[in-house]
Amino acid sequence: MQHSPAFLALVNAAKAVIKEMDIASLQQRSTPYVLIDTREDNEWQQGHLPGAMHLGKGIIERDIEQTVQDKHQAIILYCGGGYRSALAAQALQQMGYQQVFSLAGGYRAWQEQGLPIERP
């Protein structure tokens, strides 16, 4: 997908203040975390990472405090390519969440590596 320059500038600004994690680091992670898919409902229905819960980018800020009450809990967000999850990570940081990561490459990178997915 071709992204607009203004959107990319917004994402790059978010990436300057958030933490990203690559797939290898996610797979090696031994401490507990919450994995959240920030994609749209129709994207979620087509498949998602094993163990993920769904809070789309449009509602995550509204619903995160009901889903993850502990603001010290590690949260790993992903979307299709790592752009929307970066924006969501920035918003959660602004809400006081202290261990938020965006999965670099997102769902697309996960699929490209041939890793397992779940379907509802």
Short mmCIF file of C-alpha atoms in Angstrom, two decimals:
data_model
loop_
_atom_site.label_atom_id
_atom_site.label_comp_id
_atom_site.label_asym_id
_atom_site.label_seq_id
_atom_site.Cartn_x
_atom_site.Cartn_y
_atom_site.Cartn_z
CA MET A 1 0.00 0.00 0.00
CA GLN A 2 1.25 3.46 -0.90
CA HIS A 3 1.07 5.75 2.14
CA SER A 4 0.74 9.52 1.91
CA PRO A 5 3.70 11.70 2.92
CA ALA A 6 1.74 13.31 5.76
CA PHE A 7 0.79 9.91 7.21
CA LEU A 8 4.40 8.70 6.99
CA ALA A 9 5.58 11.88 8.73
CA LEU A 10 3.08 11.23 11.53
CA VAL A 11 4.25 7.62 11.87
CA ASN A 12 7.93 8.61 11.84
CA ALA A 13 7.28 11.15 14.60
CA ALA A 14 5.58 8.42 16.66
CA LYS A 15 8.43 5.97 16.01
CA ALA A 16 10.87 8.55 17.37
CA VAL A 17 9.25 8.32 20.82
CA ILE A 18 8.10 4.69 21.07
CA LYS A 19 9.84 1.32 21.34
CA GLU A 20 9.71 -1.19 18.51
CA MET A 21 10.30 -4.91 18.76
CA ASP A 22 11.16 -7.28 15.94
CA ILE A 23 9.65 -10.73 15.53
CA ALA A 24 12.77 -12.55 16.77
CA SER A 25 12.69 -10.53 20.00
CA LEU A 26 8.99 -11.27 20.44
CA GLN A 27 9.60 -14.99 19.99
CA GLN A 28 12.44 -14.95 22.55
CA ARG A 29 10.54 -12.91 25.12
CA SER A 30 10.16 -14.83 28.36
CA THR A 31 8.36 -12.23 30.48
CA PRO A 32 4.56 -11.96 30.30
CA TYR A 33 2.98 -9.54 27.87
CA VAL A 34 -0.36 -8.71 26.30
CA LEU A 35 -0.43 -9.01 22.49
CA ILE A 36 -2.93 -6.70 20.80
CA ASP A 37 -3.92 -6.60 17.14
CA THR A 38 -4.80 -3.01 16.22
CA ARG A 39 -6.05 -3.77 12.70
CA GLU A 40 -9.60 -3.35 11.44
CA ASP A 41 -12.25 -5.98 12.19
CA ASN A 42 -12.16 -7.42 8.67
CA GLU A 43 -8.36 -7.81 8.86
CA TRP A 44 -8.66 -9.61 12.21
CA GLN A 45 -11.23 -12.01 10.74
CA GLN A 46 -8.78 -13.03 8.00
CA GLY A 47 -6.22 -14.20 10.57
CA HIS A 48 -4.13 -12.96 13.47
CA LEU A 49 -1.10 -13.86 15.58
CA PRO A 50 -1.63 -16.72 18.04
CA GLY A 51 -2.73 -15.49 21.46
CA ALA A 52 -3.57 -11.98 20.29
CA MET A 53 -6.61 -10.03 21.39
CA HIS A 54 -8.28 -7.50 19.14
CA LEU A 55 -8.59 -3.80 19.92
CA GLY A 56 -8.67 -1.91 16.63
CA LYS A 57 -6.87 1.40 16.23
CA GLY A 58 -10.23 3.17 16.26
CA ILE A 59 -11.14 1.98 19.77
CA ILE A 60 -7.94 1.06 21.60
CA GLU A 61 -7.66 4.36 23.46
CA ARG A 62 -11.28 4.05 24.58
CA ASP A 63 -11.09 0.41 25.73
CA ILE A 64 -7.49 -0.22 26.83
CA GLU A 65 -8.03 0.66 30.50
CA GLN A 66 -10.79 -1.95 30.78
CA THR A 67 -8.62 -4.55 29.03
CA VAL A 68 -5.22 -3.84 30.62
CA GLN A 69 -5.59 -2.13 34.00
CA ASP A 70 -1.92 -2.41 35.02
CA LYS A 71 -0.03 0.43 33.36
CA HIS A 72 3.25 -1.43 34.04
CA GLN A 73 2.12 -4.50 32.06
CA ALA A 74 4.10 -5.08 28.87
CA ILE A 75 1.92 -4.56 25.80
CA ILE A 76 2.98 -5.49 22.29
CA LEU A 77 0.88 -3.98 19.51
CA TYR A 78 0.83 -4.95 15.86
CA CYS A 79 -1.03 -3.97 12.71
CA GLY A 80 -0.55 -4.79 9.04
CA GLY A 81 2.90 -3.28 8.64
CA GLY A 82 3.87 -1.52 11.87
CA TYR A 83 2.47 1.93 11.12
CA ARG A 84 -0.89 2.02 12.91
CA SER A 85 0.57 0.12 15.84
CA ALA A 86 3.26 2.79 16.21
CA LEU A 87 0.55 5.46 16.40
CA ALA A 88 -1.40 3.39 18.92
CA ALA A 89 1.76 2.82 20.99
CA GLN A 90 2.34 6.54 21.17
CA ALA A 91 -1.24 7.11 22.34
CA LEU A 92 -0.95 4.42 25.04
CA GLN A 93 2.32 5.94 26.26
CA GLN A 94 0.55 9.29 26.53
CA MET A 95 -2.12 7.53 28.60
CA GLY A 96 0.54 6.38 31.08
CA TYR A 97 1.35 2.85 29.87
CA GLN A 98 5.06 2.36 30.45
CA GLN A 99 5.99 -0.82 28.54
CA VAL A 100 4.40 -0.48 25.13
CA PHE A 101 6.04 -1.87 22.00
CA SER A 102 5.09 -1.81 18.33
CA LEU A 103 5.91 -4.95 16.36
CA ALA A 104 8.16 -3.89 13.48
CA GLY A 105 6.79 -5.16 10.17
CA GLY A 106 3.53 -6.24 11.78
CA TYR A 107 1.29 -9.00 10.50
CA ARG A 108 2.80 -8.84 7.02
CA ALA A 109 6.31 -9.62 8.31
CA TRP A 110 4.89 -12.43 10.48
CA GLN A 111 3.25 -14.01 7.43
CA GLU A 112 6.35 -13.53 5.26
CA GLN A 113 8.31 -15.59 7.78
CA GLY A 114 5.76 -18.39 7.48
CA LEU A 115 4.81 -18.22 11.15
CA PRO A 116 1.50 -19.65 12.39
CA ILE A 117 -1.67 -17.61 12.39
CA GLU A 118 -5.07 -18.17 13.98
CA ARG A 119 -8.42 -17.65 12.35
CA PRO A 120 -11.59 -16.95 14.34
#
